[in-house]
CSV table of C-alpha atoms in Angstrom, one decimal:
chain,number,residue,atom,x,y,z
A,1,MET,CA,-21.7,-8.3,-7.1
A,2,THR,CA,-18.4,-6.8,-6.5
A,3,HIS,CA,-17.9,-2.8,-7.1
A,4,VAL,CA,-15.1,-1.5,-8.2
A,5,GLY,CA,-13.4,2.1,-8.0
A,6,ILE,CA,-10.6,3.6,-10.5
A,7,VAL,CA,-8.6,6.7,-9.4
A,8,THR,CA,-6.2,8.1,-11.5
A,9,GLY,CA,-3.4,10.3,-10.4
A,10,ALA,CA,-3.7,8.6,-7.1
A,11,VAL,CA,-0.8,9.2,-5.4
A,12,ARG,CA,-1.3,13.4,-4.0
A,13,GLY,CA,-3.4,16.6,-4.8
A,14,ILE,CA,-6.9,16.3,-5.8
A,15,GLY,CA,-6.2,12.0,-7.0
A,16,ALA,CA,-5.0,11.3,-3.4
A,17,ALA,CA,-8.0,13.0,-2.0
A,18,CYS,CA,-10.8,11.2,-4.1
A,19,ALA,CA,-8.6,7.8,-3.5
A,20,ALA,CA,-9.7,8.6,0.0
A,21,ARG,CA,-13.3,9.0,0.3
A,22,MET,CA,-13.7,6.4,-2.5
A,23,ALA,CA,-12.2,3.8,-0.8
A,24,LYS,CA,-15.3,3.7,1.4
A,25,THR,CA,-18.2,3.4,-1.3
A,26,VAL,CA,-16.1,0.3,-3.4
A,27,ASP,CA,-15.3,-3.0,-2.9
A,28,VAL,CA,-12.1,-2.6,-4.4
A,29,LEU,CA,-10.3,0.2,-5.5
A,30,VAL,CA,-7.9,0.4,-8.2
A,31,LEU,CA,-5.3,3.0,-8.1
A,32,VAL,CA,-3.8,4.3,-10.4
A,33,ASP,CA,-0.7,6.8,-11.0
A,34,LEU,CA,3.1,6.8,-12.9
A,35,ASP,CA,5.4,6.1,-10.5
A,36,PRO,CA,4.7,2.3,-9.6
A,37,GLY,CA,6.3,2.2,-6.3
A,38,ALA,CA,4.4,5.5,-4.5
A,39,THR,CA,1.3,4.0,-6.1
A,40,ALA,CA,2.2,0.5,-3.8
A,41,ASP,CA,2.5,2.7,-0.8
A,42,VAL,CA,-0.7,5.0,-1.1
A,43,ALA,CA,-2.4,1.3,-1.8
A,44,ASP,CA,-1.2,-0.3,1.4
A,45,GLU,CA,-1.5,2.2,3.3
A,46,LEU,CA,-5.3,3.3,2.0
A,47,ALA,CA,-6.2,-0.6,2.1
A,48,ALA,CA,-4.7,-0.9,6.1
A,49,ARG,CA,-6.9,2.2,7.2
A,50,SER,CA,-9.8,1.3,5.2
A,51,GLY,CA,-10.2,-2.1,5.3
A,52,THR,CA,-10.9,-2.3,1.5
A,53,ARG,CA,-9.1,-4.0,-1.3
A,54,CYS,CA,-6.1,-1.7,-3.0
A,55,GLN,CA,-4.4,-2.5,-6.2
A,56,ALA,CA,-1.8,-0.2,-7.2
A,57,VAL,CA,-1.3,0.0,-10.7
A,58,GLY,CA,1.8,2.3,-12.6
A,59,ALA,CA,0.7,3.3,-15.7
A,60,ASP,CA,1.1,6.1,-18.0
A,61,ILE,CA,-2.6,7.4,-18.8
A,62,SER,CA,-1.5,8.2,-22.4
A,63,ASP,CA,0.1,5.1,-23.4
A,64,PRO,CA,-2.2,3.1,-24.8
A,65,ALA,CA,-1.2,-0.1,-23.6
A,66,SER,CA,-1.1,1.1,-20.1
A,67,VAL,CA,-4.2,2.1,-20.2
A,68,ALA,CA,-5.5,-1.5,-21.5
A,69,ASP,CA,-3.7,-3.2,-18.2
A,70,ILE,CA,-6.0,-0.8,-16.3
A,71,ALA,CA,-9.4,-2.0,-18.2
A,72,ARG,CA,-8.1,-5.8,-17.4
A,73,VAL,CA,-7.4,-5.0,-13.9
A,74,VAL,CA,-11.1,-4.0,-13.8
A,75,ALA,CA,-12.4,-6.5,-15.4
A,76,GLY,CA,-10.8,-9.4,-13.3
A,77,HIS,CA,-12.5,-7.9,-10.1
A,78,GLY,CA,-15.7,-7.3,-10.8
A,79,THR,CA,-17.9,-4.6,-11.9
A,80,LEU,CA,-17.1,-0.8,-12.6
A,81,HIS,CA,-18.5,1.1,-10.6
A,82,ARG,CA,-17.2,4.7,-10.2
A,83,VAL,CA,-14.1,6.2,-11.7
A,84,ALA,CA,-12.5,9.4,-10.5
A,85,HIS,CA,-9.7,10.2,-13.3
A,86,ALA,CA,-7.6,13.0,-11.7
A,87,ALA,CA,-4.3,12.4,-13.6
A,88,GLY,CA,-3.0,14.8,-15.1
A,89,ILE,CA,0.2,17.7,-15.9
A,90,SER,CA,-0.3,21.1,-16.1
A,91,PRO,CA,1.6,24.2,-18.2
A,92,THR,CA,4.9,24.0,-16.3
A,93,MET,CA,5.7,20.8,-15.6
A,94,ALA,CA,6.1,19.4,-19.7
A,95,SER,CA,5.6,20.5,-23.6
A,96,TRP,CA,2.9,21.5,-25.0
A,97,ASP,CA,2.3,18.6,-26.9
A,98,ARG,CA,3.1,16.0,-23.8
A,99,MET,CA,0.3,18.6,-22.1
A,100,ILE,CA,-1.8,17.4,-24.9
A,101,SER,CA,-1.0,14.0,-25.2
A,102,VAL,CA,-1.4,13.5,-21.5
A,103,ASP,CA,-4.4,15.8,-20.8
A,104,LEU,CA,-6.9,14.8,-23.6
A,105,VAL,CA,-5.7,11.9,-25.2
A,106,GLY,CA,-5.0,10.1,-22.0
A,107,THR,CA,-8.6,11.1,-20.8
A,108,ALA,CA,-9.8,9.6,-24.4
A,109,LEU,CA,-7.9,6.4,-23.7
A,110,LEU,CA,-9.4,5.5,-20.4
A,111,VAL,CA,-13.0,6.5,-21.3
A,112,ASP,CA,-12.4,4.9,-24.5
A,113,ALA,CA,-10.8,1.8,-22.8
A,114,LEU,CA,-13.7,1.1,-19.9
A,115,ARG,CA,-16.9,2.4,-22.4
A,116,PRO,CA,-17.0,-1.9,-22.8
A,117,LEU,CA,-16.9,-2.2,-18.6
A,118,ALA,CA,-19.8,0.7,-18.2
A,119,THR,CA,-23.1,-0.8,-17.2
A,120,ALA,CA,-25.8,0.7,-15.3
A,121,GLY,CA,-24.8,2.6,-12.3
A,122,THR,CA,-21.2,2.8,-13.0
A,123,ALA,CA,-20.7,7.0,-13.0
A,124,ILE,CA,-16.8,8.5,-14.1
A,125,VAL,CA,-15.9,12.0,-13.7
A,126,CYS,CA,-13.1,13.2,-15.4
A,127,VAL,CA,-11.0,15.9,-13.7
A,128,ALA,CA,-11.0,19.2,-16.5
A,129,SER,CA,-10.2,23.1,-15.5
A,130,MET,CA,-11.4,26.3,-14.8
A,131,ALA,CA,-8.9,27.1,-17.4
A,132,ALA,CA,-11.2,25.7,-20.3
A,133,GLN,CA,-13.7,28.0,-18.9
A,134,LEU,CA,-11.6,31.1,-18.9
A,135,ILE,CA,-10.7,30.4,-23.0
A,136,SER,CA,-14.3,30.1,-24.1
A,137,GLY,CA,-14.2,33.7,-25.9
A,138,GLN,CA,-11.4,32.5,-28.1
A,139,ALA,CA,-13.6,29.1,-28.9
A,140,ASP,CA,-12.4,28.4,-32.5
A,141,PRO,CA,-14.7,26.1,-34.5
A,142,ALA,CA,-11.7,24.5,-36.2
A,143,VAL,CA,-9.8,23.8,-33.3
A,144,ASP,CA,-12.5,22.2,-31.8
A,145,ARG,CA,-13.3,19.9,-34.5
A,146,ILE,CA,-9.3,19.1,-33.8
A,147,ILE,CA,-10.0,18.6,-30.2
A,148,ASP,CA,-12.8,16.7,-30.7
A,149,ASP,CA,-10.9,13.4,-32.7
A,150,PRO,CA,-8.6,13.0,-29.8
A,151,LEU,CA,-7.7,9.4,-30.7
A,152,SER,CA,-6.3,11.6,-34.4
A,153,PRO,CA,-3.0,10.2,-35.1
A,154,THR,CA,-2.5,13.6,-36.2
A,155,LEU,CA,-3.6,15.5,-33.1
A,156,LEU,CA,-0.4,17.0,-32.7
A,157,GLU,CA,0.1,18.2,-36.0
A,158,ASP,CA,-3.6,19.4,-36.9
A,159,TYR,CA,-3.2,21.2,-33.6
A,160,ARG,CA,0.1,23.0,-34.3
A,161,VAL,CA,-1.3,24.2,-37.5
A,162,ALA,CA,-4.5,25.2,-36.6
A,163,LEU,CA,-3.0,27.2,-33.9
A,164,GLY,CA,0.8,28.7,-35.4
A,165,PRO,CA,2.9,29.8,-32.9
A,166,ALA,CA,0.5,29.8,-30.1
A,167,ALA,CA,0.1,26.2,-30.1
A,168,GLU,CA,3.5,25.5,-28.9
A,169,ASP,CA,2.7,27.6,-25.3
A,170,PRO,CA,2.0,25.1,-22.9
A,171,GLY,CA,-0.5,26.8,-21.1
A,172,MET,CA,-2.6,27.4,-24.2
A,173,ALA,CA,-2.3,23.3,-24.8
A,174,TYR,CA,-3.3,22.8,-21.6
A,175,SER,CA,-6.4,25.2,-21.9
A,176,TRP,CA,-7.6,23.4,-24.9
A,177,ALA,CA,-6.8,20.0,-23.8
A,178,LYS,CA,-9.1,20.5,-21.2
A,179,ARG,CA,-11.6,22.1,-23.4
A,180,GLY,CA,-11.3,19.0,-25.1
A,181,VAL,CA,-12.1,17.0,-21.6
A,182,ARG,CA,-15.3,18.8,-21.3
A,183,ARG,CA,-16.2,18.9,-24.7
A,184,LEU,CA,-15.7,14.3,-24.8
A,185,VAL,CA,-17.9,14.4,-21.4
A,186,GLU,CA,-20.7,15.7,-23.4
A,187,ARG,CA,-20.1,13.5,-26.5
A,188,GLU,CA,-20.0,10.0,-24.0
A,189,ALA,CA,-22.7,11.0,-21.7
A,190,ALA,CA,-25.2,10.6,-24.8
A,191,ALA,CA,-23.3,6.8,-25.5
A,192,LEU,CA,-22.9,5.4,-22.2
A,193,GLY,CA,-26.6,7.1,-21.0
A,194,SER,CA,-27.8,4.1,-23.5
A,195,VAL,CA,-26.6,1.5,-20.6
A,196,GLY,CA,-27.6,3.2,-17.6
A,197,THR,CA,-24.0,5.1,-17.2
A,198,ARG,CA,-23.2,8.4,-16.0
A,199,ILE,CA,-19.9,10.9,-16.7
A,200,CYS,CA,-19.3,14.6,-15.6
A,201,SER,CA,-16.5,16.6,-15.5
A,202,VAL,CA,-15.1,19.3,-12.6
A,203,SER,CA,-13.3,22.5,-13.3
A,204,PRO,CA,-11.2,23.4,-10.6
A,205,GLY,CA,-9.8,26.8,-10.3
A,206,THR,CA,-6.9,27.5,-8.2
A,207,ILE,CA,-6.1,24.3,-5.6
A,208,ASP,CA,-3.1,24.2,-2.9
A,209,THR,CA,-2.0,20.8,-4.2
A,210,PRO,CA,1.9,20.0,-5.0
A,211,MET,CA,1.1,20.8,-8.4
A,212,GLY,CA,-0.7,24.1,-7.8
A,213,ARG,CA,1.7,25.5,-5.7
A,214,GLN,CA,4.2,24.8,-7.9
A,215,GLU,CA,2.1,26.3,-10.9
A,216,PHE,CA,1.4,29.4,-8.5
A,217,GLU,CA,5.8,30.0,-8.0
A,218,GLN,CA,6.2,29.9,-11.9
A,219,GLN,CA,3.1,32.1,-13.0
A,220,PRO,CA,2.2,35.0,-11.1
A,221,ALA,CA,-0.9,35.0,-13.1
A,222,MET,CA,-2.0,32.4,-10.7
A,223,ARG,CA,-2.4,35.0,-7.9
A,224,GLN,CA,-3.9,37.1,-9.5
A,225,LEU,CA,-6.8,34.5,-10.4
A,226,GLU,CA,-6.6,33.5,-6.6
A,227,SER,CA,-6.9,37.5,-5.3
A,228,ILE,CA,-10.1,38.0,-7.5
A,229,ALA,CA,-11.4,34.9,-6.4
A,230,PRO,CA,-14.5,36.2,-4.6
A,231,LEU,CA,-13.9,33.9,-1.4
A,232,GLY,CA,-10.4,35.6,-1.0
A,233,ARG,CA,-8.3,31.9,-1.3
A,234,SER,CA,-7.4,29.3,-3.1
A,235,GLY,CA,-9.6,25.5,-3.0
A,236,ASN,CA,-8.0,22.6,-1.7
A,237,ALA,CA,-7.8,19.1,-2.8
A,238,ASP,CA,-10.3,17.7,-0.6
A,239,GLU,CA,-12.7,20.4,-1.5
A,240,ILE,CA,-12.4,19.0,-5.0
A,241,ALA,CA,-13.0,15.3,-4.1
A,242,ALA,CA,-16.3,16.5,-2.5
A,243,VAL,CA,-17.7,17.3,-5.3
A,244,ILE,CA,-16.4,14.7,-7.3
A,245,ASP,CA,-17.7,12.5,-4.9
A,246,PHE,CA,-21.4,13.4,-5.1
A,247,LEU,CA,-21.1,13.2,-8.9
A,248,LEU,CA,-20.0,9.8,-8.1
A,249,SER,CA,-22.7,8.8,-6.3
A,250,ASP,CA,-26.6,8.1,-6.4
A,251,MET,CA,-27.4,12.1,-5.2
A,252,ALA,CA,-26.3,12.7,-8.5
A,253,SER,CA,-28.3,10.1,-10.3
A,254,PHE,CA,-29.5,12.4,-12.5
A,255,VAL,CA,-26.6,13.9,-13.6
A,256,THR,CA,-24.3,13.8,-16.7
A,257,GLY,CA,-22.9,15.2,-19.9
A,258,THR,CA,-22.0,18.4,-17.4
A,259,ASP,CA,-19.4,20.6,-16.3
A,260,VAL,CA,-19.2,21.6,-12.7
A,261,LEU,CA,-17.0,24.6,-12.2
A,262,VAL,CA,-15.5,24.7,-8.7
A,263,ASP,CA,-13.4,27.7,-8.9
A,264,GLY,CA,-14.2,29.8,-5.8
A,265,GLY,CA,-16.0,32.5,-8.1
A,266,VAL,CA,-13.0,33.2,-10.2
A,267,CYS,CA,-14.9,32.8,-13.5
A,268,ALA,CA,-17.9,34.6,-12.7
A,269,ALA,CA,-15.6,37.9,-10.7
A,270,ILE,CA,-14.3,38.2,-14.4
A,271,GLY,CA,-17.7,37.6,-16.1
A,272,HIS,CA,-16.4,34.5,-17.7
């Protein structure tokens, strides 16, 4: 049996750290990112370093055709074993609607496309965010119903109407999108468990990655969050990848349908 792994957002940050770890645990590693050239470079470098077969797939995770291509590549190599879905964008990178399309809809598309390939021993981890925890006190059942149907053709319009002017705030959209990811994982655990597949999410706090540094530069609130962290610092990409690696491993064989908060204690410090 050929075990196949997937890492999305594999070129940098948390995705790159996950790819470096996963290359040691699968026979074929499929690396996915938006830039085909950069993804191919990472695949070549990682294959040379690890000896694992690596295939690059340039894909927009919010595009159904691109996501279908990912599933076809995996099916052509062997059995789906591990998935680290780290692709995503943050509030300073895009508009509110693009934020939801990539972070929430993209996650739903990927899980939907991989569901037929899931089998006993498959494990999936989706990257959510501490931001979802921070808006838990603002939870609105009406909005939850909307984000719980991420593949609805009216998702964006329904979200905009439900939140009114606040809907167009990219930060708010990011938080709701990541809340949607956490809720999707809870739902999918029941369906995937019947075939022996596990699915979890990980919610990073402030993390020192290229994307995280961009948020720090443009959003003063990020530094405030870092300053109240009990551990007194931001995390790094490999610290998140280590948690994801554990959740994907057999050591976490009874863990599914849950979110693991990896935020240096920020949410605890502010009472969330």
